[in-house]
Structure formats: structure tokens, C-alpha cells
mmCIF file of C-alpha atoms in Angstrom:
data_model
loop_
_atom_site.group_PDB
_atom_site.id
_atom_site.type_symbol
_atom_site.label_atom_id
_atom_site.label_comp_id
_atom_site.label_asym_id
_atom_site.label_seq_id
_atom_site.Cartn_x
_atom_site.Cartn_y
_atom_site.Cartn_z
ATOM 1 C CA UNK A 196 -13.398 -106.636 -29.905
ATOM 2 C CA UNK A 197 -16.945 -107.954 -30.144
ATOM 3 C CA UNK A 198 -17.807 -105.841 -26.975
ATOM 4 C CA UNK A 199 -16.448 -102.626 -28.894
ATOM 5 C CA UNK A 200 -18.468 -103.431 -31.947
ATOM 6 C CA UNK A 201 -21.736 -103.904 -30.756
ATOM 7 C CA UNK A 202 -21.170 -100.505 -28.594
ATOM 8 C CA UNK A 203 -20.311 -98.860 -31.951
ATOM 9 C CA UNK A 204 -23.216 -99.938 -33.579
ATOM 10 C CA UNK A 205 -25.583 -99.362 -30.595
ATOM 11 C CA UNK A 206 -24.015 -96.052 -30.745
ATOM 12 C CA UNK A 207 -24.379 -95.560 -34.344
ATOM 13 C CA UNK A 208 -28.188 -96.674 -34.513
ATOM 14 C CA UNK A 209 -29.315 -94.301 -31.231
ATOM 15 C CA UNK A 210 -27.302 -90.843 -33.171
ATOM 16 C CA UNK A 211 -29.652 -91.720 -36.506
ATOM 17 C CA UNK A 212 -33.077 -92.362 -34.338
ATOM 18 C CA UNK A 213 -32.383 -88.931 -32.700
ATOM 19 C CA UNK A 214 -31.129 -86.893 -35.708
ATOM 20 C CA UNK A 215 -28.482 -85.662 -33.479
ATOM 21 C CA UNK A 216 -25.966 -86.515 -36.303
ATOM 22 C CA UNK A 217 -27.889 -84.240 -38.923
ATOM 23 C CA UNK A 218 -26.816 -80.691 -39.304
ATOM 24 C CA UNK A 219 -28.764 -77.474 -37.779
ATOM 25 C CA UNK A 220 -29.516 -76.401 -41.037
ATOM 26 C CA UNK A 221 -31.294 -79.911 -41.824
ATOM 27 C CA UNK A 222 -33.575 -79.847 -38.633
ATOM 28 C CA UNK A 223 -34.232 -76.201 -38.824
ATOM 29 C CA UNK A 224 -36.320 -74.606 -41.775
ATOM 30 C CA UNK A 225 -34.308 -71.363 -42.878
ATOM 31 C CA UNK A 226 -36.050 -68.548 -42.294
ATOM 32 C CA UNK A 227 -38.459 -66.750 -44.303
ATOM 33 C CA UNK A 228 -36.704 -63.505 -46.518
ATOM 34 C CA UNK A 229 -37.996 -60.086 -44.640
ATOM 35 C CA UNK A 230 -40.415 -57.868 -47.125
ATOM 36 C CA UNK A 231 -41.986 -54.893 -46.644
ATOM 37 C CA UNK A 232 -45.974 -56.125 -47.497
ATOM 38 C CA UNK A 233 -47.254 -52.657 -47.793
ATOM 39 C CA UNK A 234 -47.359 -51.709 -51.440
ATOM 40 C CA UNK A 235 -48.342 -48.194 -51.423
ATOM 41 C CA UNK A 236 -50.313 -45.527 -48.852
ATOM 42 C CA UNK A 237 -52.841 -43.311 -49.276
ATOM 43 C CA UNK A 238 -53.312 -39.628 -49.866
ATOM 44 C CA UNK A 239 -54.025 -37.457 -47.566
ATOM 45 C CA UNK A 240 -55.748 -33.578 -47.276
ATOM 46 C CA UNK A 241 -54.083 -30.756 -45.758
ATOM 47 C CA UNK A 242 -55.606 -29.772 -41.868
ATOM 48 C CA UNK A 243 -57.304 -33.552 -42.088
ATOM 49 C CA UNK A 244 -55.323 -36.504 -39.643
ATOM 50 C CA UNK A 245 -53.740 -38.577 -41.516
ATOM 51 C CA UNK A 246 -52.882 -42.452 -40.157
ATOM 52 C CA UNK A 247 -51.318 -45.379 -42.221
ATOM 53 C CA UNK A 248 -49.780 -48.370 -41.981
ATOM 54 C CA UNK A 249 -46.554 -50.040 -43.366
ATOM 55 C CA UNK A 250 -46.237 -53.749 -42.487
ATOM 56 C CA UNK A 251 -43.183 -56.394 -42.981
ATOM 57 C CA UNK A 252 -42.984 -60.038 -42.600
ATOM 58 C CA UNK A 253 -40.068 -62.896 -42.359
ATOM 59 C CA UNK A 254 -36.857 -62.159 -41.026
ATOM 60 C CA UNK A 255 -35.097 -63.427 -38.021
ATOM 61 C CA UNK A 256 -36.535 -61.761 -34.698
ATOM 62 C CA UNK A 257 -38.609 -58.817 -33.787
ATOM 63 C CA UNK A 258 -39.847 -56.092 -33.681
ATOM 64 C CA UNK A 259 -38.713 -54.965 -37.111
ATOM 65 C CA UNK A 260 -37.494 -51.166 -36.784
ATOM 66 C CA UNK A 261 -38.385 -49.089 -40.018
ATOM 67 C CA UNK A 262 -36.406 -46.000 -40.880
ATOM 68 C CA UNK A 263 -37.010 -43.412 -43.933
ATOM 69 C CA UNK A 264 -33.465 -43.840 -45.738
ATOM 70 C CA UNK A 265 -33.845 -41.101 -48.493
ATOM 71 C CA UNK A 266 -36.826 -38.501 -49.427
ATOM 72 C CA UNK A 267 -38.981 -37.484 -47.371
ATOM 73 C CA UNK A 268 -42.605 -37.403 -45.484
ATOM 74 C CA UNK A 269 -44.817 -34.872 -46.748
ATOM 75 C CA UNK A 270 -44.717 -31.794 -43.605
ATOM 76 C CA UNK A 271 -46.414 -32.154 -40.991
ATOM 77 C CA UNK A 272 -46.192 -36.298 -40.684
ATOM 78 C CA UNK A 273 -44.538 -38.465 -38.870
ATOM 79 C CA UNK A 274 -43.109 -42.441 -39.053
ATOM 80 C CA UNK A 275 -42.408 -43.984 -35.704
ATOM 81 C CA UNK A 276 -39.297 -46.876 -35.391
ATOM 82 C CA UNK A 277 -42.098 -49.652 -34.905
ATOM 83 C CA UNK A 278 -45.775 -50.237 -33.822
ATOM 84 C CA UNK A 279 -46.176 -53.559 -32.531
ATOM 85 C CA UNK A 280 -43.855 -56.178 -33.815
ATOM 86 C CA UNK A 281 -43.644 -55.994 -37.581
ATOM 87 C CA UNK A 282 -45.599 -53.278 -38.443
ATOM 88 C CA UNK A 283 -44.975 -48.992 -38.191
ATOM 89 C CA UNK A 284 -47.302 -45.667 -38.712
ATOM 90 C CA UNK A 285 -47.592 -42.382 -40.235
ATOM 91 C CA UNK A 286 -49.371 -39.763 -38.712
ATOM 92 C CA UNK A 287 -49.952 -36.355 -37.818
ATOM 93 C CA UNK A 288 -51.887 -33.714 -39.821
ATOM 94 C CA UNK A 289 -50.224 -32.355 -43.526
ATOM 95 C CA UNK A 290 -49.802 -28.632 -43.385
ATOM 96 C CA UNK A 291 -49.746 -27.750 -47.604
ATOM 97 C CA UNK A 292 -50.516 -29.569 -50.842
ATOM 98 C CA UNK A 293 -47.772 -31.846 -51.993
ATOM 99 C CA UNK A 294 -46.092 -35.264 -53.115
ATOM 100 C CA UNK A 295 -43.434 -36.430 -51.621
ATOM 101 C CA UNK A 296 -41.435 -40.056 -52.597
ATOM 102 C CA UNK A 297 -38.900 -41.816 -49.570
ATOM 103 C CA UNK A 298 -37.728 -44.926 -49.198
ATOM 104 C CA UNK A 299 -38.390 -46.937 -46.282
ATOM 105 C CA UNK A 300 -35.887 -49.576 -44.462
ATOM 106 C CA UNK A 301 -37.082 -52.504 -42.081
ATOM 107 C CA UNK A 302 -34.451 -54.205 -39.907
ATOM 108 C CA UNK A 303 -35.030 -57.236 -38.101
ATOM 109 C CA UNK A 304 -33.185 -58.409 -34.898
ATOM 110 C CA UNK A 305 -30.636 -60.061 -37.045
ATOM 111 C CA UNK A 306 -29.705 -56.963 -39.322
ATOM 112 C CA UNK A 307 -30.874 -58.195 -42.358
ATOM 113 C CA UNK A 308 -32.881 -55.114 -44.124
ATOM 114 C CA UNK A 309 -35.269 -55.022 -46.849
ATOM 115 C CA UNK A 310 -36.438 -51.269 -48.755
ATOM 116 C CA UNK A 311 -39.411 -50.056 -50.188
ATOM 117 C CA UNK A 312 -40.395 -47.090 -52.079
ATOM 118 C CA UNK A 313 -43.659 -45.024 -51.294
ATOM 119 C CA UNK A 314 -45.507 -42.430 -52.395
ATOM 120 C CA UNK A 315 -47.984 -39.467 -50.981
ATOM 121 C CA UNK A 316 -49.765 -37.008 -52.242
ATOM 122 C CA UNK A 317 -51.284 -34.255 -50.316
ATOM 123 C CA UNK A 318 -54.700 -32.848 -51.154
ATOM 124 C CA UNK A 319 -56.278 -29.396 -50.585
ATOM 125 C CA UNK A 320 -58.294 -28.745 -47.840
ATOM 126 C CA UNK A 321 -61.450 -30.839 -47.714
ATOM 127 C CA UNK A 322 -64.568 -28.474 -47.421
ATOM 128 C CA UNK A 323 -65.834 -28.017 -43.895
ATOM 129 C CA UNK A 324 -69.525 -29.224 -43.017
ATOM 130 C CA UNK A 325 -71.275 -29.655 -39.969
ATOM 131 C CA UNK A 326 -71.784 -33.908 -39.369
ATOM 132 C CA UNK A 327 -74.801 -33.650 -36.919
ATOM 133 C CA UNK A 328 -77.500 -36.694 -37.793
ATOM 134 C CA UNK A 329 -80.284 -33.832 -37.555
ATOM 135 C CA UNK A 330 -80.932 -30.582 -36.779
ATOM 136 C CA UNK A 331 -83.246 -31.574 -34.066
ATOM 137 C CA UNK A 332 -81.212 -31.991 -31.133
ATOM 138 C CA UNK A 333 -82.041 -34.476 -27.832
ATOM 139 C CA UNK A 334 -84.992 -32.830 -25.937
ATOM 140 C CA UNK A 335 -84.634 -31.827 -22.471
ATOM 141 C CA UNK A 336 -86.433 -31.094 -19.500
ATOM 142 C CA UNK A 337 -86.592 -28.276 -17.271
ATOM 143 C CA UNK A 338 -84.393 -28.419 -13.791
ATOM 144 C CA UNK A 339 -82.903 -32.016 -15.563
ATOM 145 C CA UNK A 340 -78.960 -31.933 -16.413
ATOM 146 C CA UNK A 341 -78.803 -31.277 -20.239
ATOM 147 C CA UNK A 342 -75.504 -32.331 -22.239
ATOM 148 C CA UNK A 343 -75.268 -32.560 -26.226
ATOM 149 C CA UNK A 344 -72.919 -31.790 -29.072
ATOM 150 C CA UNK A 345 -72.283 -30.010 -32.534
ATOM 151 C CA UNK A 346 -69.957 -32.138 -34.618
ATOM 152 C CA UNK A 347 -67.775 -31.158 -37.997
ATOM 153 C CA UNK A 348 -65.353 -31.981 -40.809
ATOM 154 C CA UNK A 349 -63.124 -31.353 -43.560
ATOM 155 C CA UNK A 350 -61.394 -28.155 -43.017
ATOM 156 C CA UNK A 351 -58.291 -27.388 -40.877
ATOM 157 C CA UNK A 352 -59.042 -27.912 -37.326
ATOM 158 C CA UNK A 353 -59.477 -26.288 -34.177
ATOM 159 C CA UNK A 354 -62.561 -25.598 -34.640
ATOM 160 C CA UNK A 355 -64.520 -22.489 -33.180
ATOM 161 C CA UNK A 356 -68.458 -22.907 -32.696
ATOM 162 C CA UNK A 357 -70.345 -19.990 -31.885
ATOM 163 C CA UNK A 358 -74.583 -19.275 -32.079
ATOM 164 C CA UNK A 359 -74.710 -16.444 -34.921
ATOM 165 C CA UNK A 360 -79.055 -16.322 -34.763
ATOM 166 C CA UNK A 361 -81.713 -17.498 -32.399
ATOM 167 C CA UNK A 362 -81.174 -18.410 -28.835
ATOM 168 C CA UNK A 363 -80.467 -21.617 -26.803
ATOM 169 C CA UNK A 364 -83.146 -22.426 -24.216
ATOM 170 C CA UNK A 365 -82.663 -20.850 -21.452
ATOM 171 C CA UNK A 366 -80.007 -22.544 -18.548
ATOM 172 C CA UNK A 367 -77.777 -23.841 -21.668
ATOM 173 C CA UNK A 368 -74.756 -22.404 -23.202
ATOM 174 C CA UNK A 369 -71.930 -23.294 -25.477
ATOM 175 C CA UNK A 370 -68.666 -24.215 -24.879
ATOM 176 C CA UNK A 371 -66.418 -25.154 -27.556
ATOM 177 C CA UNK A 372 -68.696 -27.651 -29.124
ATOM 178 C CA UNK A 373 -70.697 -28.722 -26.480
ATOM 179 C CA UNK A 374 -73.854 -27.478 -25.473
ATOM 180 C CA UNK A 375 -74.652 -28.306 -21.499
ATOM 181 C CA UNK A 376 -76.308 -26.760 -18.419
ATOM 182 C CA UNK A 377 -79.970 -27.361 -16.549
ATOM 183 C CA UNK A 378 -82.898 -25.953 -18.633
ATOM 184 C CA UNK A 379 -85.038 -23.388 -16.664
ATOM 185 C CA UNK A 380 -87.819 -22.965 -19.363
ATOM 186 C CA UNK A 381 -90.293 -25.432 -21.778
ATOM 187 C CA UNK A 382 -90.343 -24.604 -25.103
ATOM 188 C CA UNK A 383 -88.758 -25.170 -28.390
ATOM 189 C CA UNK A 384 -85.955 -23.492 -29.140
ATOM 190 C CA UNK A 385 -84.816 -22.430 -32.933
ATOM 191 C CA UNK A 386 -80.512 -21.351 -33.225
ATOM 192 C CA UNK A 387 -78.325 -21.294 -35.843
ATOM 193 C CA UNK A 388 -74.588 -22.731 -35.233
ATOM 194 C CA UNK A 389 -71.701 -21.893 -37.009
ATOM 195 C CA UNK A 390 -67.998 -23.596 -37.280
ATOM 196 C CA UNK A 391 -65.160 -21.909 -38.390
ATOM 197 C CA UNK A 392 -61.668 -23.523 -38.994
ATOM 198 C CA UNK A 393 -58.021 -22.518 -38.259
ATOM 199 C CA UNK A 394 -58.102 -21.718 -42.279
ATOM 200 C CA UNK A 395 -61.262 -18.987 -41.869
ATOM 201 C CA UNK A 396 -63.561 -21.597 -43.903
ATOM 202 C CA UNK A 397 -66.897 -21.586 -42.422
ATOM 203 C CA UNK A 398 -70.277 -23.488 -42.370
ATOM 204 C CA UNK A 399 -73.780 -22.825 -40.475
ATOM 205 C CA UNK A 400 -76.791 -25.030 -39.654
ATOM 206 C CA UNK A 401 -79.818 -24.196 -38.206
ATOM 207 C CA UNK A 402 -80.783 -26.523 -34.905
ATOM 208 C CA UNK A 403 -83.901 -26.805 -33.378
ATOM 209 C CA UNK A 404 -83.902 -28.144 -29.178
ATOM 210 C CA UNK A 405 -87.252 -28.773 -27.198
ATOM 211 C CA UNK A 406 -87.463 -28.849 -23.492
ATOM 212 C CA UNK A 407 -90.379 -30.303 -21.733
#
């Protein structure tokens, strides 16, 4: 009997020093409640890209999926099941002027859910302007390779550049919004470029290119 007792105790003293009496739910801190963090998105313009981000936290496992549950996206955008682990997008490109409410379910790996409601609004069409730094393009030099670029924004894209007065230097010529080829003459060279949008809007600068 004295054998047995001192076992029991030795027993008794090593299950405390490891824990291994205590229950899971003692040793393991419970798991943090899954939110959706995002509080609201931003508005958006119709023929502009539009990209935004809804993030969640806490739950048990990931990736979170997310899932519009009622309402809708304004047209033309998108919400994909995740993007990275607890976090999705919106995108694409609005096609009319709206506001649109939906509400938006995350699920972690345990199927425990959490829902929030957002809202968008949809703006007119931003005005379209040509974005170039200057109108005095990179200079060139004759028989050299020659490669530069119109940029724009606002409106409803594609765009469609075109040369509506003056003349590129001779050996260049525009495609889409590039301007590229070998120059074959010096001199400075005054054009106008125009864009026009998928919408008709249009806007025009006046570019100047020298070639040495």
C-alpha cells in the first residue's frame, strides 16, 4: 500500500507540472470573433476602373470567402470569393450613374459568418484631359530609334489618338498612343494631338518634338 501511494502521488504531481489535467479550453485562448473591418467603399465614375478592398479579421481558419447575400454591385463591377487570406476586391469599370446598397458575408474555414452592409455611388463621367508632363516631347535624333507616348484621363476608355494639325517629324508615326519610328530629318516639329473616348468626349493639346 505504501508502494501504491507514493505512485499515486508521483502520478498526481507530474499531470499538474504538465497541465495535461487542464481542459483544451484552459490551455487554448478562444478564438478571436470574425468582423468584416472595412466600414464603407468609395465612389466610383462611370468609364473610370474602379478597385476596392473589403477586409475581415478573427475567425477560425482561412482564407475567409466573402459572398454578396442581398442587393447588389453597381453594373459593370465585380467581387471575387477572396484575395489573399482575409481580404476580397471590387473591380471592373461602372457603365451608368447609380447607388447601389448589398450586404456582404465572410465565412471562415469553420463556418462561422459575419455581414456587413455597403454602399456605392456611381458618378458621371469624369472629364477627359490629356496627362502629358509637357508639351515638349523627348528629342530625338536622326537615323536613332525614337519611342514616346501621349497619355489621358477621365472619360470612358478606349481611347483613340489621332494628329488633327501639324506634322510629326518625319520617320515617326502614331499608333494608338504611341509615337515610334527612326527620324530621317532635324528640326522641330509643332502637332496637335487629340483623344477621343468610347463616349465621343474629346480633348486636344498641342506638342512640340525636336530632332537633332
Amino acid at each position: 500500500m505504501k508502494k501504491l501511494g507514493i505512485s499515486i502521488l508521483v502520478t498526481l504531481v507530474t499531470t499538474l507540472a504538465l497541465g495535461v489535467g487542464l481542459s483544451p479550453a484552459a490551455n487554448v485562448a478562444a478564438a478571436e470573433p470574425l468582423v468584416i473591418t472595412t466600414t464603407s467603399l468609395g465612389d466610383g465614375n462611370v468609364g473610370t476602373s474602379y478597385v476596392n478592398f473589403i477586409t475581415s479579421s478573427g475567425g477560425q481558419g482561412t482564407p475567409h470567402r466573402f459572398k454578396v447575400i442581398s442587393g447588389k454591385l453597381p453594373d459593370g463591377l465585380r467581387m471575387a470569393d477572396s484575395y489573399g487570406m482575409q481580404s476580397t476586391v471590387i473591380t471592373g469599370t461602372p457603365t451608368r450613374v447609380q447607388t447601389t446598397t448589398f450586404t456582404v458575408r465572410v465565412q471562415d474555414q469553420t463556418g462561422h459568418t459575419a455581414t456587413r452592409t455597403f454602399t456605392i455611388t456611381i458618378n458621371p463621367t469624369r472629364p477627359l484631359v490629356i496627362t502629358n508632363d509637357s508639351s515638349t516631347l523627348w528629342p530625338g535624333t536622326v537615323g536613332s530609334s525614337y519611342a514616346t507616348s501621349f497619355t489621358a484621363d477621365g472619360g470612358t476608355q478606349p481611347y483613340r489618338w489621332s494628329i488633327v494639325a501639324g506634322q510629326l517629324p518625319p520617320g515617326l508615326r502614331l499608333s494608338g498612343n504611341v509615337v515610334s519610328g527612326t527620324p530621317t530629318a532635324a528640326g522641330t516639329f509643332t502637332f496637335t494631338a487629340r483623344v477621343t473616348d468610347n463616349g465621343g468626349q474629346q480633348a486636344s493639346q498641342q506638342f512640340t518634338i525636336t530632332i537633332n
